[in-house]
């Protein structure tokens, strides 16, 4: 016997979704920040609703589906808020502040930053470019590069550390002092 993860919905489910899908999507849209998020939430909620049924051939009461949509939207919103807070810590403003500190008596110029970027490994450079100048989230960079979000975040942190090392003010040579002075 197949488990519910590989079983397909019954024709009753198809009819149920055909009848209620638009209103479920409208509700999901009111719960989410974008249409794409609403589509994801609706899909996740319907799958959870379907999988939670003791009998996959019995369609759920409509309020159960609405409740699942609401919970999925809340979960997504919390996840997005956490990610936003994490990304704000390492925002473009922070980047600019960190890498425009004076070097000796001169300010860093864009050419300094460009040279430091060119010395990064190509995979680190593309993550930095997409994240900061492309204004993409870690998730979007991961999708663009066909990588996991953890890999992208790791490359980003490593690249920032390398840029900080390259652009750090160089210590000034101290004149030798004579013990007889």
PDB file of C-alpha atoms in Angstrom:
ATOM      1  CA  UNK A   1       0.000   0.000   0.000  1.00  0.00           C
ATOM      2  CA  UNK A   2       1.382   3.424  -0.950  1.00  0.00           C
ATOM      3  CA  UNK A   3       1.902   6.088   1.675  1.00  0.00           C
ATOM      4  CA  UNK A   4       0.131   9.447   1.520  1.00  0.00           C
ATOM      5  CA  UNK A   5       3.265  11.172   0.195  1.00  0.00           C
ATOM      6  CA  UNK A   6       3.059   9.171  -3.033  1.00  0.00           C
ATOM      7  CA  UNK A   7      -0.718   8.762  -3.274  1.00  0.00           C
ATOM      8  CA  UNK A   8      -2.557  11.089  -5.621  1.00  0.00           C
ATOM      9  CA  UNK A   9      -5.698  12.937  -4.601  1.00  0.00           C
ATOM     10  CA  UNK A  10      -9.029  11.436  -5.521  1.00  0.00           C
ATOM     11  CA  UNK A  11     -11.420  12.969  -8.032  1.00  0.00           C
ATOM     12  CA  UNK A  12     -13.342  14.281  -5.010  1.00  0.00           C
ATOM     13  CA  UNK A  13     -10.294  16.347  -4.090  1.00  0.00           C
ATOM     14  CA  UNK A  14     -10.004  17.599  -7.658  1.00  0.00           C
ATOM     15  CA  UNK A  15     -13.636  18.735  -7.607  1.00  0.00           C
ATOM     16  CA  UNK A  16     -13.224  20.230  -4.124  1.00  0.00           C
ATOM     17  CA  UNK A  17     -10.211  22.270  -5.228  1.00  0.00           C
ATOM     18  CA  UNK A  18     -11.862  23.312  -8.501  1.00  0.00           C
ATOM     19  CA  UNK A  19     -14.836  24.567  -6.506  1.00  0.00           C
ATOM     20  CA  UNK A  20     -12.933  26.273  -3.678  1.00  0.00           C
ATOM     21  CA  UNK A  21      -9.467  26.995  -5.102  1.00  0.00           C
ATOM     22  CA  UNK A  22     -10.141  30.603  -6.137  1.00  0.00           C
ATOM     23  CA  UNK A  23     -11.586  31.625  -2.792  1.00  0.00           C
ATOM     24  CA  UNK A  24      -8.773  29.810  -0.976  1.00  0.00           C
ATOM     25  CA  UNK A  25      -6.244  31.691  -3.092  1.00  0.00           C
ATOM     26  CA  UNK A  26      -7.994  35.004  -2.408  1.00  0.00           C
ATOM     27  CA  UNK A  27      -7.784  34.293   1.317  1.00  0.00           C
ATOM     28  CA  UNK A  28      -4.111  33.305   0.997  1.00  0.00           C
ATOM     29  CA  UNK A  29      -3.449  36.536  -0.908  1.00  0.00           C
ATOM     30  CA  UNK A  30      -4.896  38.594   1.950  1.00  0.00           C
ATOM     31  CA  UNK A  31      -2.641  36.753   4.392  1.00  0.00           C
ATOM     32  CA  UNK A  32       0.616  37.164   2.443  1.00  0.00           C
ATOM     33  CA  UNK A  33       2.905  39.951   1.310  1.00  0.00           C
ATOM     34  CA  UNK A  34       2.962  38.966  -2.359  1.00  0.00           C
ATOM     35  CA  UNK A  35       1.094  36.882  -4.874  1.00  0.00           C
ATOM     36  CA  UNK A  36       4.018  34.475  -5.154  1.00  0.00           C
ATOM     37  CA  UNK A  37       3.996  33.944  -1.386  1.00  0.00           C
ATOM     38  CA  UNK A  38       0.219  33.396  -1.515  1.00  0.00           C
ATOM     39  CA  UNK A  39       0.668  30.710  -4.170  1.00  0.00           C
ATOM     40  CA  UNK A  40       3.316  28.974  -2.060  1.00  0.00           C
ATOM     41  CA  UNK A  41       1.178  29.207   1.078  1.00  0.00           C
ATOM     42  CA  UNK A  42      -1.889  27.864  -0.712  1.00  0.00           C
ATOM     43  CA  UNK A  43       0.051  24.927  -2.120  1.00  0.00           C
ATOM     44  CA  UNK A  44       1.626  24.102   1.245  1.00  0.00           C
ATOM     45  CA  UNK A  45      -1.702  24.426   3.076  1.00  0.00           C
ATOM     46  CA  UNK A  46      -3.573  22.204   0.623  1.00  0.00           C
ATOM     47  CA  UNK A  47      -0.850  19.549   0.795  1.00  0.00           C
ATOM     48  CA  UNK A  48      -0.835  19.675   4.608  1.00  0.00           C
ATOM     49  CA  UNK A  49      -4.622  19.482   4.662  1.00  0.00           C
ATOM     50  CA  UNK A  50      -4.631  16.552   2.270  1.00  0.00           C
ATOM     51  CA  UNK A  51      -1.884  14.699   4.161  1.00  0.00           C
ATOM     52  CA  UNK A  52      -3.533  15.272   7.535  1.00  0.00           C
ATOM     53  CA  UNK A  53      -6.714  13.484   6.468  1.00  0.00           C
ATOM     54  CA  UNK A  54      -7.136   9.986   7.796  1.00  0.00           C
ATOM     55  CA  UNK A  55      -8.696   9.085   4.473  1.00  0.00           C
ATOM     56  CA  UNK A  56      -7.303  10.910   1.431  1.00  0.00           C
ATOM     57  CA  UNK A  57     -10.557  10.359  -0.424  1.00  0.00           C
ATOM     58  CA  UNK A  58     -12.541  12.454   2.079  1.00  0.00           C
ATOM     59  CA  UNK A  59     -12.279  16.169   1.467  1.00  0.00           C
ATOM     60  CA  UNK A  60     -11.915  18.449   4.498  1.00  0.00           C
ATOM     61  CA  UNK A  61     -14.398  21.009   5.691  1.00  0.00           C
ATOM     62  CA  UNK A  62     -13.567  24.387   4.158  1.00  0.00           C
ATOM     63  CA  UNK A  63     -12.775  26.048   7.537  1.00  0.00           C
ATOM     64  CA  UNK A  64      -9.999  23.473   8.038  1.00  0.00           C
ATOM     65  CA  UNK A  65      -8.382  24.601   4.771  1.00  0.00           C
ATOM     66  CA  UNK A  66      -8.696  28.277   5.733  1.00  0.00           C
ATOM     67  CA  UNK A  67      -7.086  27.534   9.100  1.00  0.00           C
ATOM     68  CA  UNK A  68      -4.210  25.716   7.361  1.00  0.00           C
ATOM     69  CA  UNK A  69      -3.692  28.679   5.003  1.00  0.00           C
ATOM     70  CA  UNK A  70      -3.659  31.117   7.897  1.00  0.00           C
ATOM     71  CA  UNK A  71      -1.100  29.041   9.831  1.00  0.00           C
ATOM     72  CA  UNK A  72       1.146  28.575   6.796  1.00  0.00           C
ATOM     73  CA  UNK A  73       1.008  32.342   6.124  1.00  0.00           C
ATOM     74  CA  UNK A  74       1.929  33.107   9.739  1.00  0.00           C
ATOM     75  CA  UNK A  75       4.843  30.665   9.560  1.00  0.00           C
ATOM     76  CA  UNK A  76       6.058  32.190   6.289  1.00  0.00           C
ATOM     77  CA  UNK A  77       5.746  35.730   7.649  1.00  0.00           C
ATOM     78  CA  UNK A  78       7.767  34.843  10.743  1.00  0.00           C
ATOM     79  CA  UNK A  79      10.409  33.177   8.597  1.00  0.00           C
ATOM     80  CA  UNK A  80      10.657  36.209   6.305  1.00  0.00           C
ATOM     81  CA  UNK A  81      10.873  38.567   9.292  1.00  0.00           C
ATOM     82  CA  UNK A  82      13.694  36.518  10.848  1.00  0.00           C
ATOM     83  CA  UNK A  83      15.582  36.491   7.544  1.00  0.00           C
ATOM     84  CA  UNK A  84      15.090  40.231   7.115  1.00  0.00           C
ATOM     85  CA  UNK A  85      16.484  40.907  10.588  1.00  0.00           C
ATOM     86  CA  UNK A  86      19.490  38.670   9.867  1.00  0.00           C
ATOM     87  CA  UNK A  87      20.144  40.382   6.559  1.00  0.00           C
ATOM     88  CA  UNK A  88      19.849  43.863   8.030  1.00  0.00           C
ATOM     89  CA  UNK A  89      22.799  43.060  10.250  1.00  0.00           C
ATOM     90  CA  UNK A  90      24.893  42.599   7.129  1.00  0.00           C
ATOM     91  CA  UNK A  91      23.211  45.179   4.920  1.00  0.00           C
ATOM     92  CA  UNK A  92      24.741  47.276   2.192  1.00  0.00           C
ATOM     93  CA  UNK A  93      24.904  50.209   4.622  1.00  0.00           C
ATOM     94  CA  UNK A  94      26.924  48.113   7.061  1.00  0.00           C
ATOM     95  CA  UNK A  95      29.151  47.019   4.197  1.00  0.00           C
ATOM     96  CA  UNK A  96      29.780  50.610   3.174  1.00  0.00           C
ATOM     97  CA  UNK A  97      30.569  51.659   6.750  1.00  0.00           C
ATOM     98  CA  UNK A  98      32.973  48.782   7.250  1.00  0.00           C
ATOM     99  CA  UNK A  99      34.927  49.304   4.077  1.00  0.00           C
ATOM    100  CA  UNK A 100      35.150  53.068   3.885  1.00  0.00           C
ATOM    101  CA  UNK A 101      37.243  53.530   7.000  1.00  0.00           C
ATOM    102  CA  UNK A 102      40.248  55.739   6.454  1.00  0.00           C
ATOM    103  CA  UNK A 103      43.478  54.086   5.422  1.00  0.00           C
ATOM    104  CA  UNK A 104      46.245  56.189   6.891  1.00  0.00           C
ATOM    105  CA  UNK A 105      45.144  59.755   6.005  1.00  0.00           C
ATOM    106  CA  UNK A 106      43.260  58.938   2.807  1.00  0.00           C
ATOM    107  CA  UNK A 107      39.749  57.601   2.350  1.00  0.00           C
ATOM    108  CA  UNK A 108      39.156  54.431   0.443  1.00  0.00           C
ATOM    109  CA  UNK A 109      38.209  55.103  -3.137  1.00  0.00           C
ATOM    110  CA  UNK A 110      35.922  52.941  -5.275  1.00  0.00           C
ATOM    111  CA  UNK A 111      38.986  51.618  -7.085  1.00  0.00           C
ATOM    112  CA  UNK A 112      40.283  50.158  -3.800  1.00  0.00           C
ATOM    113  CA  UNK A 113      37.023  48.281  -3.277  1.00  0.00           C
ATOM    114  CA  UNK A 114      36.979  47.167  -6.928  1.00  0.00           C
ATOM    115  CA  UNK A 115      40.528  45.831  -6.676  1.00  0.00           C
ATOM    116  CA  UNK A 116      39.709  43.996  -3.453  1.00  0.00           C
ATOM    117  CA  UNK A 117      36.628  42.476  -5.108  1.00  0.00           C
ATOM    118  CA  UNK A 118      38.674  41.373  -8.103  1.00  0.00           C
ATOM    119  CA  UNK A 119      41.016  39.478  -5.770  1.00  0.00           C
ATOM    120  CA  UNK A 120      38.158  37.436  -4.273  1.00  0.00           C
ATOM    121  CA  UNK A 121      37.518  33.912  -5.488  1.00  0.00           C
ATOM    122  CA  UNK A 122      34.996  34.009  -8.361  1.00  0.00           C
ATOM    123  CA  UNK A 123      32.302  32.154  -6.360  1.00  0.00           C
ATOM    124  CA  UNK A 124      32.648  34.641  -3.487  1.00  0.00           C
ATOM    125  CA  UNK A 125      32.644  37.633  -5.828  1.00  0.00           C
ATOM    126  CA  UNK A 126      29.413  36.577  -7.532  1.00  0.00           C
ATOM    127  CA  UNK A 127      27.666  36.089  -4.160  1.00  0.00           C
ATOM    128  CA  UNK A 128      28.796  39.539  -2.948  1.00  0.00           C
ATOM    129  CA  UNK A 129      27.748  41.134  -6.232  1.00  0.00           C
ATOM    130  CA  UNK A 130      24.299  39.528  -6.281  1.00  0.00           C
ATOM    131  CA  UNK A 131      23.669  40.140  -2.578  1.00  0.00           C
ATOM    132  CA  UNK A 132      24.833  43.728  -2.249  1.00  0.00           C
ATOM    133  CA  UNK A 133      24.621  45.327  -5.675  1.00  0.00           C
ATOM    134  CA  UNK A 134      21.981  42.974  -7.061  1.00  0.00           C
ATOM    135  CA  UNK A 135      19.913  43.588  -3.903  1.00  0.00           C
ATOM    136  CA  UNK A 136      18.945  39.912  -3.718  1.00  0.00           C
ATOM    137  CA  UNK A 137      18.134  37.920  -0.592  1.00  0.00           C
ATOM    138  CA  UNK A 138      20.201  34.879   0.330  1.00  0.00           C
ATOM    139  CA  UNK A 139      17.332  32.729  -0.928  1.00  0.00           C
ATOM    140  CA  UNK A 140      17.279  34.532  -4.282  1.00  0.00           C
ATOM    141  CA  UNK A 141      21.064  34.286  -4.647  1.00  0.00           C
ATOM    142  CA  UNK A 142      20.828  30.565  -3.842  1.00  0.00           C
ATOM    143  CA  UNK A 143      18.178  30.091  -6.540  1.00  0.00           C
ATOM    144  CA  UNK A 144      20.171  32.150  -9.051  1.00  0.00           C
ATOM    145  CA  UNK A 145      23.347  30.145  -8.475  1.00  0.00           C
ATOM    146  CA  UNK A 146      21.601  26.803  -7.919  1.00  0.00           C
ATOM    147  CA  UNK A 147      23.153  26.464  -4.460  1.00  0.00           C
ATOM    148  CA  UNK A 148      21.811  25.990  -0.962  1.00  0.00           C
ATOM    149  CA  UNK A 149      21.110  29.127   1.062  1.00  0.00           C
ATOM    150  CA  UNK A 150      23.634  27.898   3.668  1.00  0.00           C
ATOM    151  CA  UNK A 151      26.371  27.685   1.037  1.00  0.00           C
ATOM    152  CA  UNK A 152      25.544  31.195  -0.173  1.00  0.00           C
ATOM    153  CA  UNK A 153      25.596  32.585   3.378  1.00  0.00           C
ATOM    154  CA  UNK A 154      28.918  30.874   4.076  1.00  0.00           C
ATOM    155  CA  UNK A 155      30.513  32.269   0.905  1.00  0.00           C
ATOM    156  CA  UNK A 156      29.139  35.694   1.756  1.00  0.00           C
ATOM    157  CA  UNK A 157      30.613  35.664   5.278  1.00  0.00           C
ATOM    158  CA  UNK A 158      33.958  34.405   3.992  1.00  0.00           C
ATOM    159  CA  UNK A 159      34.047  37.070   1.279  1.00  0.00           C
ATOM    160  CA  UNK A 160      33.249  39.833   3.781  1.00  0.00           C
ATOM    161  CA  UNK A 161      36.045  38.679   6.059  1.00  0.00           C
ATOM    162  CA  UNK A 162      38.460  38.644   3.132  1.00  0.00           C
ATOM    163  CA  UNK A 163      37.381  42.101   1.995  1.00  0.00           C
ATOM    164  CA  UNK A 164      37.764  43.425   5.524  1.00  0.00           C
ATOM    165  CA  UNK A 165      41.272  41.953   5.675  1.00  0.00           C
ATOM    166  CA  UNK A 166      42.224  43.457   2.309  1.00  0.00           C
ATOM    167  CA  UNK A 167      40.755  46.890   3.016  1.00  0.00           C
ATOM    168  CA  UNK A 168      41.863  47.233   6.636  1.00  0.00           C
ATOM    169  CA  UNK A 169      44.072  50.207   7.356  1.00  0.00           C
ATOM    170  CA  UNK A 170      47.685  49.208   7.095  1.00  0.00           C
ATOM    171  CA  UNK A 171      49.727  49.915  10.223  1.00  0.00           C
ATOM    172  CA  UNK A 172      52.136  52.779   9.781  1.00  0.00           C
ATOM    173  CA  UNK A 173      55.799  51.961  10.137  1.00  0.00           C
ATOM    174  CA  UNK A 174      57.058  53.470  13.360  1.00  0.00           C
ATOM    175  CA  UNK A 175      60.350  55.302  13.134  1.00  0.00           C
ATOM    176  CA  UNK A 176      63.102  53.562  14.981  1.00  0.00           C
ATOM    177  CA  UNK A 177      63.811  55.224  18.264  1.00  0.00           C
ATOM    178  CA  UNK A 178      67.222  55.456  19.672  1.00  0.00           C
ATOM    179  CA  UNK A 179      67.730  54.438  23.290  1.00  0.00           C
ATOM    180  CA  UNK A 180      70.062  57.488  23.492  1.00  0.00           C
ATOM    181  CA  UNK A 181      67.457  60.067  22.487  1.00  0.00           C
TER     182      UNK A 181
END
